[in-house]
């Protein structure tokens, strides 16, 4: 099913039982925020109090007169962030053999993950900002868990969390929601396979799946360490992801392969970057 921003606002409004609520938003930069911004603006127009938490250095998350924004400092420059982001983006779409792409994606994900974890650590170590969040009595937290800093905050603040996402690398969204994801039927990323495979293609698909065993460990391990130190107990990213109240999945099964979903996973494929008419 597709969903308009109005439908998404309706889902989020149900958390407050039709009363205006107080929402903490922990976005992810880039197209993730451009998609989420449209929904956040509508929630604010509906009378909900929205507070957006963002780093001082970002490409698209900028202060706005319509939103309350709480910024925190990070130990890198705009140039360093853009270089890291572009490296990760371009590597994801490069062609080549499986091994070549795997090694390039490995390095790009490592750099991107480390920078994101450093940003998250700076936020969690900001005692004044954390105290403000603790005292603000939010009703819910909206975040994109592809960078699980908001997931950690939701656990610390004991808030019901709403995930707004396209997907999580390594299939962690499948693992956290316990949605079936058999390699016999669900094509893996970069495999260029369909859901109708021969036996040898299924073997190939299974081999593509093994990369997740390596990528997930280093991509999300820094966040597990940050979360364990901040929450003062041993936790993993998957442990925290499992506590989500609602997953708003920006998928459209006309373009993405259909797959089983759990009751709290809602496809909203119609909500993506706001449409802008292209020039001639």
mmCIF file of C-alpha atoms in Angstrom:
data_model
loop_
_atom_site.group_PDB
_atom_site.id
_atom_site.type_symbol
_atom_site.label_atom_id
_atom_site.label_comp_id
_atom_site.label_asym_id
_atom_site.label_seq_id
_atom_site.Cartn_x
_atom_site.Cartn_y
_atom_site.Cartn_z
ATOM 1 C CA UNK A 1 0.000 0.000 0.000
ATOM 2 C CA UNK A 2 1.085 3.572 -0.596
ATOM 3 C CA UNK A 3 0.432 6.327 1.902
ATOM 4 C CA UNK A 4 0.281 10.082 1.702
ATOM 5 C CA UNK A 5 1.870 12.327 4.350
ATOM 6 C CA UNK A 6 -1.630 12.923 5.721
ATOM 7 C CA UNK A 7 -2.050 9.193 6.427
ATOM 8 C CA UNK A 8 1.318 9.101 8.202
ATOM 9 C CA UNK A 9 0.284 12.084 10.317
ATOM 10 C CA UNK A 10 -2.891 10.204 11.220
ATOM 11 C CA UNK A 11 -0.881 7.186 12.403
ATOM 12 C CA UNK A 12 1.384 9.368 14.522
ATOM 13 C CA UNK A 13 -1.536 11.375 15.908
ATOM 14 C CA UNK A 14 -3.127 8.193 17.256
ATOM 15 C CA UNK A 15 -0.254 7.974 19.745
ATOM 16 C CA UNK A 16 -1.688 11.026 21.487
ATOM 17 C CA UNK A 17 -5.322 9.854 21.200
ATOM 18 C CA UNK A 18 -6.214 12.893 19.072
ATOM 19 C CA UNK A 19 -4.785 15.333 21.649
ATOM 20 C CA UNK A 20 -1.860 17.553 20.706
ATOM 21 C CA UNK A 21 1.301 15.810 21.818
ATOM 22 C CA UNK A 22 4.980 16.544 22.264
ATOM 23 C CA UNK A 23 7.233 14.769 19.782
ATOM 24 C CA UNK A 24 11.007 14.450 19.846
ATOM 25 C CA UNK A 25 12.466 14.006 16.347
ATOM 26 C CA UNK A 26 15.961 12.577 15.846
ATOM 27 C CA UNK A 27 16.529 12.646 12.064
ATOM 28 C CA UNK A 28 19.273 11.406 9.756
ATOM 29 C CA UNK A 29 20.795 13.853 7.285
ATOM 30 C CA UNK A 30 20.442 13.677 3.517
ATOM 31 C CA UNK A 31 17.394 12.318 1.720
ATOM 32 C CA UNK A 32 16.289 10.678 4.978
ATOM 33 C CA UNK A 33 15.530 14.116 6.421
ATOM 34 C CA UNK A 34 14.016 15.468 3.196
ATOM 35 C CA UNK A 35 11.448 12.672 3.354
ATOM 36 C CA UNK A 36 10.783 13.043 7.062
ATOM 37 C CA UNK A 37 10.596 16.855 6.974
ATOM 38 C CA UNK A 38 7.286 16.874 5.114
ATOM 39 C CA UNK A 39 5.649 14.733 7.810
ATOM 40 C CA UNK A 40 7.233 16.749 10.639
ATOM 41 C CA UNK A 41 5.936 20.010 9.148
ATOM 42 C CA UNK A 42 2.397 18.593 8.958
ATOM 43 C CA UNK A 43 2.530 17.388 12.552
ATOM 44 C CA UNK A 44 3.561 20.852 13.632
ATOM 45 C CA UNK A 45 0.710 22.391 11.626
ATOM 46 C CA UNK A 46 -1.725 20.004 13.315
ATOM 47 C CA UNK A 47 -0.836 21.543 16.661
ATOM 48 C CA UNK A 48 1.699 19.041 17.947
ATOM 49 C CA UNK A 49 4.802 20.395 19.652
ATOM 50 C CA UNK A 50 7.810 19.161 17.699
ATOM 51 C CA UNK A 51 11.436 19.365 18.835
ATOM 52 C CA UNK A 52 14.114 18.386 16.301
ATOM 53 C CA UNK A 53 17.489 17.244 17.602
ATOM 54 C CA UNK A 54 20.356 17.710 15.135
ATOM 55 C CA UNK A 55 24.121 18.291 14.893
ATOM 56 C CA UNK A 56 25.381 21.784 14.161
ATOM 57 C CA UNK A 57 27.123 20.437 11.038
ATOM 58 C CA UNK A 58 24.635 19.018 8.548
ATOM 59 C CA UNK A 59 23.757 19.291 4.861
ATOM 60 C CA UNK A 60 19.982 19.608 5.046
ATOM 61 C CA UNK A 61 18.875 19.806 8.691
ATOM 62 C CA UNK A 62 18.821 23.554 9.196
ATOM 63 C CA UNK A 63 17.178 25.816 11.823
ATOM 64 C CA UNK A 64 13.645 26.837 10.918
ATOM 65 C CA UNK A 65 11.230 29.368 12.362
ATOM 66 C CA UNK A 66 8.494 26.730 12.193
ATOM 67 C CA UNK A 67 10.335 24.134 14.257
ATOM 68 C CA UNK A 68 12.014 24.083 17.651
ATOM 69 C CA UNK A 69 15.547 22.840 17.015
ATOM 70 C CA UNK A 70 18.113 21.762 19.561
ATOM 71 C CA UNK A 71 21.621 21.635 18.117
ATOM 72 C CA UNK A 72 24.753 19.983 19.463
ATOM 73 C CA UNK A 73 28.385 20.338 18.394
ATOM 74 C CA UNK A 74 30.363 17.646 16.551
ATOM 75 C CA UNK A 75 34.152 17.270 16.095
ATOM 76 C CA UNK A 76 34.243 17.433 12.280
ATOM 77 C CA UNK A 77 33.808 20.044 9.561
ATOM 78 C CA UNK A 78 31.238 20.326 6.795
ATOM 79 C CA UNK A 79 33.922 19.462 4.236
ATOM 80 C CA UNK A 80 34.871 16.269 6.071
ATOM 81 C CA UNK A 81 31.235 15.229 6.405
ATOM 82 C CA UNK A 82 30.410 15.848 2.727
ATOM 83 C CA UNK A 83 33.513 13.947 1.612
ATOM 84 C CA UNK A 84 32.572 10.981 3.788
ATOM 85 C CA UNK A 85 28.928 11.035 2.714
ATOM 86 C CA UNK A 86 29.716 11.284 -1.005
ATOM 87 C CA UNK A 87 32.228 8.437 -0.760
ATOM 88 C CA UNK A 88 29.602 6.201 0.819
ATOM 89 C CA UNK A 89 26.932 7.246 -1.698
ATOM 90 C CA UNK A 90 29.038 6.778 -4.819
ATOM 91 C CA UNK A 91 30.476 3.461 -3.625
ATOM 92 C CA UNK A 92 26.979 2.060 -3.129
ATOM 93 C CA UNK A 93 26.178 2.536 -6.837
ATOM 94 C CA UNK A 94 29.496 1.560 -8.389
ATOM 95 C CA UNK A 95 29.638 -1.460 -10.664
ATOM 96 C CA UNK A 96 32.160 -4.266 -10.544
ATOM 97 C CA UNK A 97 32.655 -7.782 -9.229
ATOM 98 C CA UNK A 98 31.159 -8.878 -5.937
ATOM 99 C CA UNK A 99 34.561 -8.835 -4.186
ATOM 100 C CA UNK A 100 35.445 -5.373 -5.515
ATOM 101 C CA UNK A 101 32.115 -3.916 -4.448
ATOM 102 C CA UNK A 102 32.237 -5.653 -1.079
ATOM 103 C CA UNK A 103 35.679 -4.242 -0.219
ATOM 104 C CA UNK A 104 34.734 -0.729 -1.329
ATOM 105 C CA UNK A 105 31.420 -0.814 0.567
ATOM 106 C CA UNK A 106 33.245 -2.191 3.613
ATOM 107 C CA UNK A 107 35.614 0.778 3.747
ATOM 108 C CA UNK A 108 32.899 3.343 2.981
ATOM 109 C CA UNK A 109 30.520 1.945 5.604
ATOM 110 C CA UNK A 110 33.318 1.852 8.170
ATOM 111 C CA UNK A 111 34.092 5.548 7.674
ATOM 112 C CA UNK A 112 30.420 6.561 7.624
ATOM 113 C CA UNK A 113 29.602 4.460 10.698
ATOM 114 C CA UNK A 114 32.518 5.827 12.711
ATOM 115 C CA UNK A 115 31.590 9.439 11.932
ATOM 116 C CA UNK A 116 27.931 8.808 12.816
ATOM 117 C CA UNK A 117 28.918 7.088 16.078
ATOM 118 C CA UNK A 118 31.177 10.014 17.023
ATOM 119 C CA UNK A 119 28.282 12.425 16.398
ATOM 120 C CA UNK A 120 25.974 10.284 18.533
ATOM 121 C CA UNK A 121 28.524 10.096 21.333
ATOM 122 C CA UNK A 122 28.843 13.897 21.344
ATOM 123 C CA UNK A 123 25.080 14.175 21.751
ATOM 124 C CA UNK A 124 24.851 11.650 24.573
ATOM 125 C CA UNK A 125 27.757 13.292 26.417
ATOM 126 C CA UNK A 126 26.054 16.699 26.291
ATOM 127 C CA UNK A 127 24.737 16.638 29.865
ATOM 128 C CA UNK A 128 22.864 19.940 29.583
ATOM 129 C CA UNK A 129 20.990 18.801 26.471
ATOM 130 C CA UNK A 130 20.241 15.361 27.907
ATOM 131 C CA UNK A 131 18.885 16.992 31.057
ATOM 132 C CA UNK A 132 16.607 19.168 28.920
ATOM 133 C CA UNK A 133 15.318 16.083 27.097
ATOM 134 C CA UNK A 134 14.699 14.265 30.386
ATOM 135 C CA UNK A 135 12.746 17.176 31.816
ATOM 136 C CA UNK A 136 10.699 17.896 28.672
ATOM 137 C CA UNK A 137 8.287 14.952 29.107
ATOM 138 C CA UNK A 138 7.918 13.988 25.453
ATOM 139 C CA UNK A 139 5.088 11.689 24.396
ATOM 140 C CA UNK A 140 6.978 9.838 21.651
ATOM 141 C CA UNK A 141 10.165 9.821 19.598
ATOM 142 C CA UNK A 142 10.344 9.784 15.785
ATOM 143 C CA UNK A 143 13.614 8.692 14.192
ATOM 144 C CA UNK A 144 15.235 6.945 11.252
ATOM 145 C CA UNK A 145 17.040 3.944 12.798
ATOM 146 C CA UNK A 146 19.546 3.601 9.958
ATOM 147 C CA UNK A 147 21.685 5.674 12.363
ATOM 148 C CA UNK A 148 20.490 4.303 15.723
ATOM 149 C CA UNK A 149 21.236 7.310 17.920
ATOM 150 C CA UNK A 150 17.533 8.114 18.301
ATOM 151 C CA UNK A 151 16.950 4.463 19.180
ATOM 152 C CA UNK A 152 19.380 4.812 22.109
ATOM 153 C CA UNK A 153 17.692 8.025 23.264
ATOM 154 C CA UNK A 154 14.238 6.426 23.148
ATOM 155 C CA UNK A 155 15.449 3.691 25.477
ATOM 156 C CA UNK A 156 17.038 6.176 27.877
ATOM 157 C CA UNK A 157 13.953 8.402 27.948
ATOM 158 C CA UNK A 158 11.539 5.423 28.080
ATOM 159 C CA UNK A 159 9.605 6.791 25.106
ATOM 160 C CA UNK A 160 7.490 4.887 22.577
ATOM 161 C CA UNK A 161 9.426 5.097 19.333
ATOM 162 C CA UNK A 162 8.223 5.433 15.747
ATOM 163 C CA UNK A 163 10.710 4.452 13.047
ATOM 164 C CA UNK A 164 10.531 6.205 9.677
ATOM 165 C CA UNK A 165 12.842 4.335 7.327
ATOM 166 C CA UNK A 166 13.642 2.922 3.911
ATOM 167 C CA UNK A 167 15.572 0.006 5.361
ATOM 168 C CA UNK A 168 18.573 -0.863 7.533
ATOM 169 C CA UNK A 169 21.826 -2.293 6.172
ATOM 170 C CA UNK A 170 22.481 -6.001 6.747
ATOM 171 C CA UNK A 171 18.782 -6.732 7.143
ATOM 172 C CA UNK A 172 18.681 -5.692 10.799
ATOM 173 C CA UNK A 173 15.094 -4.527 10.301
ATOM 174 C CA UNK A 174 14.148 -8.113 9.382
ATOM 175 C CA UNK A 175 15.951 -9.471 12.436
ATOM 176 C CA UNK A 176 14.503 -6.909 14.843
ATOM 177 C CA UNK A 177 10.905 -7.350 13.642
ATOM 178 C CA UNK A 178 11.311 -11.128 13.124
ATOM 179 C CA UNK A 179 9.862 -10.812 9.628
ATOM 180 C CA UNK A 180 10.564 -13.876 7.454
ATOM 181 C CA UNK A 181 13.492 -13.233 5.119
ATOM 182 C CA UNK A 182 14.471 -16.554 3.481
ATOM 183 C CA UNK A 183 17.259 -16.337 0.872
ATOM 184 C CA UNK A 184 15.354 -18.927 -1.144
ATOM 185 C CA UNK A 185 12.715 -16.332 -2.026
ATOM 186 C CA UNK A 186 13.893 -12.800 -1.062
ATOM 187 C CA UNK A 187 16.633 -11.432 -3.371
ATOM 188 C CA UNK A 188 19.566 -9.843 -1.566
ATOM 189 C CA UNK A 189 20.934 -6.382 -2.323
ATOM 190 C CA UNK A 190 23.281 -6.182 -5.335
ATOM 191 C CA UNK A 191 22.459 -9.778 -6.387
ATOM 192 C CA UNK A 192 20.400 -8.595 -9.402
ATOM 193 C CA UNK A 193 18.140 -11.608 -8.842
ATOM 194 C CA UNK A 194 14.353 -11.819 -8.823
ATOM 195 C CA UNK A 195 12.078 -13.731 -6.466
ATOM 196 C CA UNK A 196 11.956 -16.559 -9.030
ATOM 197 C CA UNK A 197 15.336 -18.305 -8.861
ATOM 198 C CA UNK A 198 16.869 -21.543 -10.018
ATOM 199 C CA UNK A 199 18.750 -23.703 -7.531
ATOM 200 C CA UNK A 200 22.114 -22.188 -8.482
ATOM 201 C CA UNK A 201 20.669 -18.692 -8.220
ATOM 202 C CA UNK A 202 19.416 -19.501 -4.718
ATOM 203 C CA UNK A 203 22.943 -20.605 -3.816
ATOM 204 C CA UNK A 204 24.272 -17.329 -5.229
ATOM 205 C CA UNK A 205 21.678 -15.408 -3.213
ATOM 206 C CA UNK A 206 22.743 -17.239 -0.052
ATOM 207 C CA UNK A 207 26.381 -16.314 -0.706
ATOM 208 C CA UNK A 208 25.388 -12.668 -1.078
ATOM 209 C CA UNK A 209 23.695 -12.949 2.307
ATOM 210 C CA UNK A 210 26.948 -13.947 4.012
ATOM 211 C CA UNK A 211 28.345 -10.431 3.558
ATOM 212 C CA UNK A 212 25.893 -9.238 6.198
ATOM 213 C CA UNK A 213 27.723 -11.287 8.814
ATOM 214 C CA UNK A 214 30.771 -9.065 8.303
ATOM 215 C CA UNK A 215 29.203 -5.726 7.435
ATOM 216 C CA UNK A 216 26.827 -5.591 10.410
ATOM 217 C CA UNK A 217 29.494 -6.272 13.005
ATOM 218 C CA UNK A 218 31.662 -3.267 12.215
ATOM 219 C CA UNK A 219 28.849 -1.001 10.971
ATOM 220 C CA UNK A 220 26.781 -1.167 14.158
ATOM 221 C CA UNK A 221 29.285 -2.344 16.761
ATOM 222 C CA UNK A 222 30.371 1.276 17.513
ATOM 223 C CA UNK A 223 26.737 2.121 18.344
ATOM 224 C CA UNK A 224 26.412 -0.942 20.575
ATOM 225 C CA UNK A 225 29.462 0.256 22.517
ATOM 226 C CA UNK A 226 28.129 3.821 22.761
ATOM 227 C CA UNK A 227 24.718 2.541 23.897
ATOM 228 C CA UNK A 228 26.204 0.165 26.481
ATOM 229 C CA UNK A 229 28.322 2.943 27.999
ATOM 230 C CA UNK A 230 25.469 5.459 28.018
ATOM 231 C CA UNK A 231 22.776 3.083 29.324
ATOM 232 C CA UNK A 232 25.279 1.452 31.704
ATOM 233 C CA UNK A 233 24.411 -2.099 30.684
ATOM 234 C CA UNK A 234 25.363 -4.426 27.845
ATOM 235 C CA UNK A 235 23.019 -3.979 24.888
ATOM 236 C CA UNK A 236 23.171 -4.449 21.132
ATOM 237 C CA UNK A 237 21.573 -2.370 18.400
ATOM 238 C CA UNK A 238 19.179 -5.230 17.611
ATOM 239 C CA UNK A 239 18.099 -5.356 21.281
ATOM 240 C CA UNK A 240 17.093 -1.703 21.077
ATOM 241 C CA UNK A 241 15.497 -1.924 17.627
ATOM 242 C CA UNK A 242 13.143 -4.649 18.864
ATOM 243 C CA UNK A 243 11.500 -2.159 21.242
ATOM 244 C CA UNK A 244 10.010 0.008 18.471
ATOM 245 C CA UNK A 245 6.290 0.715 18.724
ATOM 246 C CA UNK A 246 5.689 1.320 14.994
ATOM 247 C CA UNK A 247 7.816 0.871 11.888
ATOM 248 C CA UNK A 248 6.779 3.229 9.062
ATOM 249 C CA UNK A 249 8.511 1.556 6.130
ATOM 250 C CA UNK A 250 9.000 3.742 3.050
ATOM 251 C CA UNK A 251 8.591 0.835 0.666
ATOM 252 C CA UNK A 252 6.332 0.386 -2.323
ATOM 253 C CA UNK A 253 5.776 -3.207 -3.383
ATOM 254 C CA UNK A 254 5.313 -2.121 -6.994
ATOM 255 C CA UNK A 255 9.047 -1.284 -6.969
ATOM 256 C CA UNK A 256 10.296 -3.459 -4.077
ATOM 257 C CA UNK A 257 9.859 -7.202 -3.780
ATOM 258 C CA UNK A 258 6.754 -8.056 -1.707
ATOM 259 C CA UNK A 259 7.507 -9.725 1.613
ATOM 260 C CA UNK A 260 5.690 -10.603 4.832
ATOM 261 C CA UNK A 261 5.324 -7.822 7.407
ATOM 262 C CA UNK A 262 4.529 -7.827 11.096
ATOM 263 C CA UNK A 263 1.399 -5.949 12.328
ATOM 264 C CA UNK A 264 3.412 -2.959 13.581
ATOM 265 C CA UNK A 265 5.277 -2.595 10.261
ATOM 266 C CA UNK A 266 3.322 -0.272 7.951
ATOM 267 C CA UNK A 267 4.388 0.338 4.316
ATOM 268 C CA UNK A 268 4.112 4.008 3.360
ATOM 269 C CA UNK A 269 5.735 3.983 -0.070
ATOM 270 C CA UNK A 270 3.995 7.188 -1.154
ATOM 271 C CA UNK A 271 5.978 9.240 1.367
ATOM 272 C CA UNK A 272 9.380 10.114 -0.022
ATOM 273 C CA UNK A 273 11.211 13.301 -0.931
ATOM 274 C CA UNK A 274 8.715 16.097 -1.556
ATOM 275 C CA UNK A 275 7.881 16.373 -5.253
ATOM 276 C CA UNK A 276 9.483 19.281 -7.047
ATOM 277 C CA UNK A 277 8.831 19.930 -10.721
ATOM 278 C CA UNK A 278 11.977 19.626 -12.797
ATOM 279 C CA UNK A 279 12.991 22.481 -15.141
ATOM 280 C CA UNK A 280 12.904 21.842 -18.887
#
